[in-house]
Each structure stands twice: as C-alpha cells, then as structure tokens.
C-alpha cells in the first residue's frame, strides 16, 4: 500500500512509496483505512527532530477513516465503523486516567517505540504510535474513537488533534473569563482553535499575533478582534490594556523566545498558557523575582488539557450547532501524492490546515 515515509530525521521531504505494509495487527488492535488526515505542525517538528521520534517513520497523527479489521478482545468498535484517530489513547487504569486527566496518560506512548509498518528495507515507525499519511494503519483499539455519521472525515481528523488542542487550551486550561482580554501568539490550526475557544468563552478582546498576513486575516474571520504582526505586540498591549498586559496569553508556537514574549505580554496576575510543542533543549528563562512578584500563572496545556474523549464530543457538539467553524479551517486539500506540497503550505504559513485525502 501507499504511505509517505521520512527516511531520516532532519530531511525535509517525504517519499511516497507503494511497498509499505501496516503490521502489528492482533489482540487489542484495529486496522483503519485512513480517508483524511490533517497536517499538524507536530508532524514537521518530528521530522526535524524537535519532537523525539525514531526513524524511518510515517508522520501523521490527525486522521480519520473506517475500521477494516478488529482484533480479538476489542469491544466498542466493529468493522465498517467510522472513527477518528486519537494519538493519545487513555488506558483508563493509571493514576492520571483515574483522576480524569486522560491527556496525561502515558500508555499510548509505549507504542511509539514499536514499529507498526514495514517495507522490504525493514521496519518503519508510525509517528506517536499512529502514522496516518498512509492508506492503512494498525493502532491500539483505544486510538480508534467512533464518530457520528454526520461528521465528515476531514472534520473528524481536525478534531483528532488541532481543534481539541486549541479549543481545550481556552476552555479547559485557561477557562477564559467573559469580558477578558486575550492574545494568541501563533495562528495556525491550533491558534485559530484557541481563538474560537476564547470567543466562545466571551473574551472581550482577542488579539491574534502571527507573522503571516493571510493568517492574520483568517484570525479575524474566526473571532479575533484585532490581528497584528509579532513586532506590534507591545504596541497592542499598550493600546488595548493600558500597558498592563493581557489577562490571558496563549503561546502556540513552541519556542522559548515566543514564550518569553508571551510572559511579558501577560498582565501581573494573568495567565500564560503554553500550547506549542517545543524542544527538550530550548529553555525558557524566568528570574525568581519576577516569578514570585508578578504572580503570573503559567499553565501548560497538553492535547486540550482535559479528558480527551469529552473534548471530542464537545467539539462535535459545538461544530454541529454552528458555534465553531471547522470547515473554513481547511484551506488546502491535496492527495497523498502531493504531500510535499502540503508541507510547503505549512512551512510558508499559507495554509491554516491542509487536509490530505487518501
Ligand atoms: Zn497535532
Ligand atoms: Zn491511563
């Protein structure tokens, strides 16, 4: 079958091959025929080594499709079911799951070190234990979450990562107060979802910050009240908050430099939400005086910062009611054969989300 493979960490192009096989099917597993997958920034971060990932590997973790085979002992899904791929399945047993923080369950990461593909040249890993830039993938049954019939595959794929991450950051982690001021730094799919979440929560001002003009324009359509380039953040802070800083700032880039800017853009006593996925050797510097004296809350948000399955259901309900716009987030669509064009659309920032139709 066809799949897009990265041969070595650090390469910037994927090779679409037709000699790949999805392996590992057995008890507790399901095989999914992937129909749509979004290109998330974390895929690129895994390709260039910012996020740890063994190679060769098949990127993609934001996908949806149909179940084509169900292993022994699997209940809750059957052949033909439409599902989205959850890259962080909850085991339901560990202390984090029992506390209701399934976004912190580590069980799914145990699979990331086991190859779930192979080709004549040897084993191939799937990104984060999934790997959706492929026609078929074998995953733990917990990674396959049934979706209602009215949710198209492309929308379901988005909910599988970017939308859940961004909406959850605003709704679960920050719990944005009505009437508050918000800045969102980084306006790709996740940042746009955070903007939609802040709007839903009743934020009075939502300032979108992004270097790419088309993304700034998009942010205004999704609920931002103003959109500025990064070099204009300080000016926006002065104008909008009287220099005090925003009640909430979302860092959706995953770099210490933007996190530092975000910290300085947050008001004393305000909340900085770290949403971007960054590197292990990129350290954020804070001095002990400011940390204590300014009483700014730093809240990291992993995969929406709440129960993942509940977050999916909430996103579907909000989408169905027309309270969030997910269709317009998909600005580009390409077949798997044009995956490298999709990567370029992400790197240049012209795409909010590119959907790869398989
Ligand atoms: Zn993602
Ligand atoms: Zn668990």
Short mmCIF file of C-alpha atoms and ligand atoms in Angstrom, two decimals:
data_model
loop_
_atom_site.label_atom_id
_atom_site.label_comp_id
_atom_site.label_asym_id
_atom_site.label_seq_id
_atom_site.Cartn_x
_atom_site.Cartn_y
_atom_site.Cartn_z
CA UNK A 1 0.00 0.00 0.00
CA UNK A 2 0.96 3.63 -0.32
CA UNK A 3 2.39 5.68 2.51
CA UNK A 4 4.58 8.78 2.92
CA UNK A 5 7.86 7.92 4.63
CA UNK A 6 10.58 10.05 6.20
CA UNK A 7 13.82 8.10 5.88
CA UNK A 8 15.96 10.11 8.30
CA UNK A 9 15.35 12.76 10.93
CA UNK A 10 16.33 16.14 9.51
CA UNK A 11 15.16 15.52 5.96
CA UNK A 12 12.50 17.94 4.80
CA UNK A 13 10.78 15.80 2.18
CA UNK A 14 8.71 12.66 2.46
CA UNK A 15 8.84 9.89 -0.08
CA UNK A 16 5.51 8.40 -1.15
CA UNK A 17 6.14 4.67 -1.54
CA UNK A 18 3.82 1.86 -2.53
CA UNK A 19 5.65 -1.00 -0.85
CA UNK A 20 4.61 -0.29 2.74
CA UNK A 21 2.66 -2.72 4.89
CA UNK A 22 0.75 -1.99 8.10
CA UNK A 23 1.87 -4.57 10.67
CA UNK A 24 1.21 -5.47 14.30
CA UNK A 25 -2.44 -6.45 13.93
CA UNK A 26 -3.63 -8.78 16.69
CA UNK A 27 -5.46 -8.84 20.03
CA UNK A 28 -6.42 -5.40 21.25
CA UNK A 29 -5.64 -3.80 17.87
CA UNK A 30 -7.68 -2.42 14.99
CA UNK A 31 -6.77 -1.72 11.39
CA UNK A 32 -8.03 1.58 9.97
CA UNK A 33 -8.41 2.56 6.31
CA UNK A 34 -7.40 6.21 6.52
CA UNK A 35 -9.61 8.58 4.50
CA UNK A 36 -8.48 12.03 5.60
CA UNK A 37 -5.58 13.36 7.60
CA UNK A 38 -4.58 16.85 8.59
CA UNK A 39 -1.03 18.09 8.51
CA UNK A 40 -0.24 19.32 12.01
CA UNK A 41 2.84 21.30 12.95
CA UNK A 42 3.96 18.49 15.23
CA UNK A 43 4.49 16.30 12.15
CA UNK A 44 7.06 18.78 10.91
CA UNK A 45 8.58 19.04 14.39
CA UNK A 46 9.04 15.27 14.48
CA UNK A 47 10.61 15.34 11.01
CA UNK A 48 13.19 17.91 12.00
CA UNK A 49 13.96 16.35 15.39
CA UNK A 50 12.34 18.90 17.69
CA UNK A 51 9.99 16.21 18.96
CA UNK A 52 11.57 12.81 19.72
CA UNK A 53 10.67 10.18 17.15
CA UNK A 54 12.58 7.15 15.80
CA UNK A 55 13.06 6.92 12.02
CA UNK A 56 12.29 5.85 9.37
CA UNK A 57 8.75 6.83 10.15
CA UNK A 58 5.39 7.73 8.69
CA UNK A 59 4.18 11.10 10.02
CA UNK A 60 0.54 11.99 10.57
CA UNK A 61 -1.45 11.73 13.78
CA UNK A 62 -4.55 13.78 12.94
CA UNK A 63 -6.61 11.30 10.95
CA UNK A 64 -9.96 9.66 10.38
CA UNK A 65 -11.19 6.67 8.44
CA UNK A 66 -13.00 3.35 8.62
CA UNK A 67 -12.27 0.24 10.65
CA UNK A 68 -11.37 -2.62 8.30
CA UNK A 69 -10.33 -5.22 10.86
CA UNK A 70 -10.85 -5.75 14.59
CA UNK A 71 -8.53 -7.84 16.76
CA UNK A 72 -9.58 -10.31 19.46
CA UNK A 73 -10.73 -8.81 22.71
CA UNK A 74 -11.70 -5.46 21.21
CA UNK A 75 -15.13 -4.17 22.12
CA UNK A 76 -16.84 -0.94 21.22
CA UNK A 77 -15.82 -0.78 17.57
CA UNK A 78 -16.59 -3.07 14.66
CA UNK A 79 -15.69 -3.40 11.03
CA UNK A 80 -17.07 -0.55 8.96
CA UNK A 81 -17.25 1.92 11.85
CA UNK A 82 -16.17 5.46 11.08
CA UNK A 83 -13.52 6.60 13.55
CA UNK A 84 -11.08 9.36 14.28
CA UNK A 85 -7.54 8.58 15.36
CA UNK A 86 -6.67 9.55 18.91
CA UNK A 87 -2.87 9.72 19.21
CA UNK A 88 -3.07 9.72 23.00
CA UNK A 89 -5.37 6.85 23.94
CA UNK A 90 -6.34 6.62 27.59
CA UNK A 91 -5.73 3.32 29.35
CA UNK A 92 -8.41 4.06 31.93
CA UNK A 93 -6.37 2.37 34.65
CA UNK A 94 -3.41 4.59 35.51
CA UNK A 95 -3.47 7.28 38.22
CA UNK A 96 -3.78 10.09 35.62
CA UNK A 97 -6.78 8.43 33.95
CA UNK A 98 -8.42 7.80 37.31
CA UNK A 99 -8.05 11.48 38.18
CA UNK A 100 -9.87 12.38 34.95
CA UNK A 101 -6.68 13.68 33.32
CA UNK A 102 -6.52 11.24 30.44
CA UNK A 103 -4.45 13.77 28.47
CA UNK A 104 -1.60 12.82 30.82
CA UNK A 105 -1.90 9.05 30.32
CA UNK A 106 1.41 7.67 29.10
CA UNK A 107 0.12 4.28 27.97
CA UNK A 108 -0.15 5.34 24.33
CA UNK A 109 3.45 6.49 24.20
CA UNK A 110 4.61 2.98 24.99
CA UNK A 111 3.53 2.08 21.44
CA UNK A 112 5.63 4.80 19.88
CA UNK A 113 8.76 2.66 20.18
CA UNK A 114 7.19 -0.30 18.35
CA UNK A 115 7.18 -0.14 14.55
CA UNK A 116 3.68 -0.53 13.12
CA UNK A 117 4.76 -0.58 9.47
CA UNK A 118 7.32 -2.41 7.40
CA UNK A 119 8.68 -2.38 3.89
CA UNK A 120 11.20 -4.54 2.06
CA UNK A 121 14.01 -2.44 3.54
CA UNK A 122 12.96 -3.04 7.16
CA UNK A 123 10.79 -1.69 9.96
CA UNK A 124 9.05 1.67 9.74
CA UNK A 125 7.64 3.51 12.75
CA UNK A 126 4.41 5.49 12.89
CA UNK A 127 4.52 8.97 14.43
CA UNK A 128 3.48 8.85 18.10
CA UNK A 129 2.42 5.23 17.62
CA UNK A 130 -0.08 6.17 14.89
CA UNK A 131 1.13 7.37 11.45
CA UNK A 132 -1.75 8.48 9.22
CA UNK A 133 -0.03 9.51 5.98
CA UNK A 134 -0.91 6.07 4.73
CA UNK A 135 -3.79 4.07 3.32
CA UNK A 136 -3.95 1.75 6.31
CA UNK A 137 -2.63 1.81 9.86
CA UNK A 138 -2.79 -0.64 12.77
CA UNK A 139 -3.32 1.01 16.15
CA UNK A 140 -4.46 0.15 19.67
CA UNK A 141 -8.23 -0.10 19.82
CA UNK A 142 -8.19 2.89 22.17
CA UNK A 143 -6.83 5.05 19.35
CA UNK A 144 -9.96 4.45 17.27
CA UNK A 145 -12.79 6.65 18.52
CA UNK A 146 -16.16 6.22 16.76
CA UNK A 147 -17.62 9.38 15.22
CA UNK A 148 -21.27 10.15 14.44
CA UNK A 149 -22.44 9.67 10.83
CA UNK A 150 -22.88 13.39 10.21
CA UNK A 151 -19.22 14.22 10.92
CA UNK A 152 -17.18 14.11 7.68
CA UNK A 153 -13.74 12.52 7.79
CA UNK A 154 -11.89 15.79 7.21
CA UNK A 155 -13.66 17.47 10.15
CA UNK A 156 -13.13 14.43 12.36
CA UNK A 157 -9.43 14.44 11.54
CA UNK A 158 -9.12 18.06 12.66
CA UNK A 159 -10.86 17.25 15.92
CA UNK A 160 -8.31 14.46 16.42
CA UNK A 161 -5.59 16.97 17.21
CA UNK A 162 -5.56 20.66 16.32
CA UNK A 163 -9.10 21.61 17.25
CA UNK A 164 -9.10 19.63 20.50
CA UNK A 165 -5.74 21.14 21.45
CA UNK A 166 -6.66 24.75 20.75
CA UNK A 167 -10.24 24.74 21.98
CA UNK A 168 -9.25 22.87 25.11
CA UNK A 169 -6.47 25.34 25.89
CA UNK A 170 -9.05 28.14 26.05
CA UNK A 171 -11.94 26.21 27.59
CA UNK A 172 -10.28 23.64 29.88
CA UNK A 173 -6.86 25.01 30.76
CA UNK A 174 -7.36 28.78 30.79
CA UNK A 175 -11.11 28.70 31.45
CA UNK A 176 -11.19 32.20 29.91
CA UNK A 177 -13.46 34.60 31.79
CA UNK A 178 -16.14 36.53 29.93
CA UNK A 179 -15.10 40.10 29.23
CA UNK A 180 -11.38 39.38 29.49
CA UNK A 181 -8.53 40.32 27.15
CA UNK A 182 -6.71 37.59 25.24
CA UNK A 183 -3.69 37.41 22.95
CA UNK A 184 -2.94 34.32 20.85
CA UNK A 185 0.60 34.05 19.52
CA UNK A 186 0.75 31.72 16.52
CA UNK A 187 -2.33 31.40 14.32
CA UNK A 188 -2.17 28.08 12.52
CA UNK A 189 -4.87 25.48 13.08
CA UNK A 190 -4.29 25.25 16.84
CA UNK A 191 -4.09 29.03 17.36
CA UNK A 192 -7.27 29.55 15.32
CA UNK A 193 -8.97 26.94 17.51
CA UNK A 194 -7.80 28.76 20.65
CA UNK A 195 -9.26 31.98 19.21
CA UNK A 196 -12.57 30.21 18.59
CA UNK A 197 -12.47 28.88 22.16
CA UNK A 198 -11.75 32.33 23.62
CA UNK A 199 -14.62 33.79 21.60
CA UNK A 200 -16.97 31.07 22.85
CA UNK A 201 -15.98 31.88 26.41
CA UNK A 202 -16.87 35.52 25.88
CA UNK A 203 -13.47 37.22 25.73
CA UNK A 204 -13.93 40.92 25.00
CA UNK A 205 -10.65 41.43 23.13
CA UNK A 206 -8.83 38.71 21.23
CA UNK A 207 -5.60 39.81 19.60
CA UNK A 208 -4.16 37.39 17.05
CA UNK A 209 -0.39 37.56 16.57
CA UNK A 210 1.26 35.97 13.54
CA UNK A 211 3.97 36.98 11.04
CA UNK A 212 1.91 35.76 8.05
CA UNK A 213 -0.62 38.25 6.74
CA UNK A 214 -3.05 35.64 5.38
CA UNK A 215 -3.19 34.03 8.82
CA UNK A 216 -3.84 37.37 10.47
CA UNK A 217 -6.71 37.94 8.04
CA UNK A 218 -8.05 34.46 8.75
CA UNK A 219 -7.86 35.03 12.50
CA UNK A 220 -10.23 37.99 12.16
CA UNK A 221 -12.78 35.76 10.45
CA UNK A 222 -12.62 33.25 13.31
CA UNK A 223 -13.25 35.72 16.12
CA UNK A 224 -10.08 37.75 16.70
CA UNK A 225 -10.93 41.40 17.30
CA UNK A 226 -7.54 42.54 16.06
CA UNK A 227 -4.59 40.89 14.34
CA UNK A 228 -1.00 42.12 14.46
CA UNK A 229 2.48 41.08 13.37
CA UNK A 230 4.83 39.93 16.16
CA UNK A 231 6.72 43.23 16.21
CA UNK A 232 3.48 45.04 17.05
CA UNK A 233 2.59 43.04 20.16
CA UNK A 234 4.00 45.61 22.57
CA UNK A 235 2.04 48.35 20.83
CA UNK A 236 -1.17 46.28 21.05
CA UNK A 237 -0.52 45.66 24.73
CA UNK A 238 -0.11 49.39 25.35
CA UNK A 239 -3.20 50.37 23.36
CA UNK A 240 -5.57 47.63 24.46
CA UNK A 241 -4.58 47.02 28.07
CA UNK A 242 -3.10 50.38 29.00
CA UNK A 243 0.30 48.73 29.22
CA UNK A 244 -0.80 46.31 31.93
CA UNK A 245 -0.78 43.21 29.77
CA UNK A 246 -3.43 40.73 28.67
CA UNK A 247 -5.49 38.63 31.06
CA UNK A 248 -4.60 35.54 29.03
CA UNK A 249 -1.83 34.93 26.53
CA UNK A 250 -1.63 31.69 24.53
CA UNK A 251 1.77 30.64 23.22
CA UNK A 252 1.01 28.40 20.24
CA UNK A 253 4.46 28.30 18.65
CA UNK A 254 6.53 26.11 20.95
CA UNK A 255 9.65 28.27 21.25
CA UNK A 256 11.25 29.81 24.32
CA UNK A 257 11.56 33.18 22.57
CA UNK A 258 7.83 33.45 21.91
CA UNK A 259 7.07 32.05 25.37
CA UNK A 260 9.23 34.79 26.88
CA UNK A 261 7.38 37.41 24.82
CA UNK A 262 4.10 35.84 25.88
CA UNK A 263 5.16 36.02 29.52
CA UNK A 264 5.97 39.70 29.18
CA UNK A 265 2.68 40.30 27.37
CA UNK A 266 0.66 38.73 30.21
CA UNK A 267 -0.52 41.11 32.93
CA UNK A 268 0.60 40.67 36.53
CA UNK A 269 -1.66 38.01 37.99
CA UNK A 270 -2.71 36.97 34.49
CA UNK A 271 -2.38 33.60 32.81
CA UNK A 272 0.13 32.39 30.25
CA UNK A 273 -0.98 29.20 28.53
CA UNK A 274 1.74 27.14 26.85
CA UNK A 275 0.19 25.22 23.96
CA UNK A 276 3.04 24.91 21.45
CA UNK A 277 5.12 21.72 21.47
CA UNK A 278 8.79 22.66 21.78
CA UNK A 279 12.22 21.08 22.04
CA UNK A 280 13.86 19.50 25.10
CA UNK A 281 16.95 21.73 24.80
CA UNK A 282 15.05 25.02 24.35
CA UNK A 283 14.93 26.54 27.83
CA UNK A 284 12.64 29.33 28.96
CA UNK A 285 14.38 31.80 31.27
CA UNK A 286 12.48 33.35 34.14
CA UNK A 287 14.07 35.03 37.10
CA UNK A 288 12.99 34.15 40.60
CA UNK A 289 11.97 37.70 41.41
CA UNK A 290 9.54 38.14 38.52
CA UNK A 291 8.19 34.65 39.03
CA UNK A 292 7.26 35.49 42.60
CA UNK A 293 6.49 39.19 42.36
CA UNK A 294 4.33 39.26 39.22
CA UNK A 295 2.26 36.24 40.20
CA UNK A 296 1.65 35.28 36.58
CA UNK A 297 0.18 31.83 36.24
CA UNK A 298 1.93 29.58 33.74
CA UNK A 299 -0.40 26.83 32.60
CA UNK A 300 0.86 24.27 30.10
CA UNK A 301 -1.90 22.65 28.05
CA UNK A 302 -1.39 19.18 26.64
CA UNK A 303 -3.85 17.99 23.99
CA UNK A 304 -6.54 20.33 25.28
CA UNK A 305 -5.75 19.90 28.95
CA UNK A 306 -8.78 17.77 29.76
CA UNK A 307 -10.46 14.45 29.22
CA UNK A 308 -9.77 13.74 25.57
CA UNK A 309 -12.98 11.89 24.70
CA UNK A 310 -15.10 14.58 26.36
CA UNK A 311 -13.18 17.20 24.40
CA UNK A 312 -14.00 15.41 21.12
CA UNK A 313 -17.68 15.24 21.99
CA UNK A 314 -17.75 18.89 22.94
CA UNK A 315 -16.05 19.90 19.69
CA UNK A 316 -18.55 17.86 17.66
CA UNK A 317 -21.49 19.39 19.54
CA UNK A 318 -20.18 22.94 19.05
CA UNK A 319 -19.48 22.30 15.36
CA UNK A 320 -22.91 20.77 14.79
CA UNK A 321 -24.56 23.77 16.44
CA UNK A 322 -22.59 26.16 14.23
CA UNK A 323 -20.79 27.66 17.23
CA UNK A 324 -17.34 26.87 15.81
CA UNK A 325 -16.30 26.89 12.17
CA UNK A 326 -14.15 23.92 11.27
CA UNK A 327 -14.83 23.76 7.51
CA UNK A 328 -13.12 27.09 6.87
CA UNK A 329 -10.03 25.97 8.74
CA UNK A 330 -9.25 23.54 5.93
CA UNK A 331 -7.74 25.97 3.44
CA UNK A 332 -5.97 23.41 1.25
CA UNK A 333 -6.67 19.85 0.11
CA UNK A 334 -4.19 17.56 -1.59
CA UNK A 335 -3.90 13.86 -2.42
CA UNK A 336 -1.19 11.84 -0.66
CA UNK A 337 0.99 12.07 -3.77
CA UNK A 338 1.29 15.84 -3.16
CA UNK A 339 2.28 15.56 0.49
CA UNK A 340 5.44 17.62 -0.03
CA UNK A 341 3.36 20.49 -1.43
CA UNK A 342 1.30 20.24 1.75
CA UNK A 343 4.47 20.52 3.84
CA UNK A 344 5.43 23.66 1.93
CA UNK A 345 1.98 25.14 2.51
CA UNK A 346 2.50 24.62 6.22
CA UNK A 347 6.06 25.95 6.35
CA UNK A 348 5.24 29.13 4.47
CA UNK A 349 2.14 29.63 6.58
CA UNK A 350 -0.26 29.93 3.64
CA UNK A 351 -2.35 27.03 5.00
CA UNK A 352 -4.27 27.02 8.26
CA UNK A 353 -4.80 23.31 7.77
CA UNK A 354 -4.09 21.18 4.75
CA UNK A 355 -6.25 18.08 4.52
CA UNK A 356 -4.66 15.11 2.80
CA UNK A 357 -7.34 12.98 1.17
CA UNK A 358 -6.35 9.36 0.89
ZN1 LIG B 1 -1.06 17.55 16.22
ZN1 LIG B 2 -4.00 5.95 31.66
#
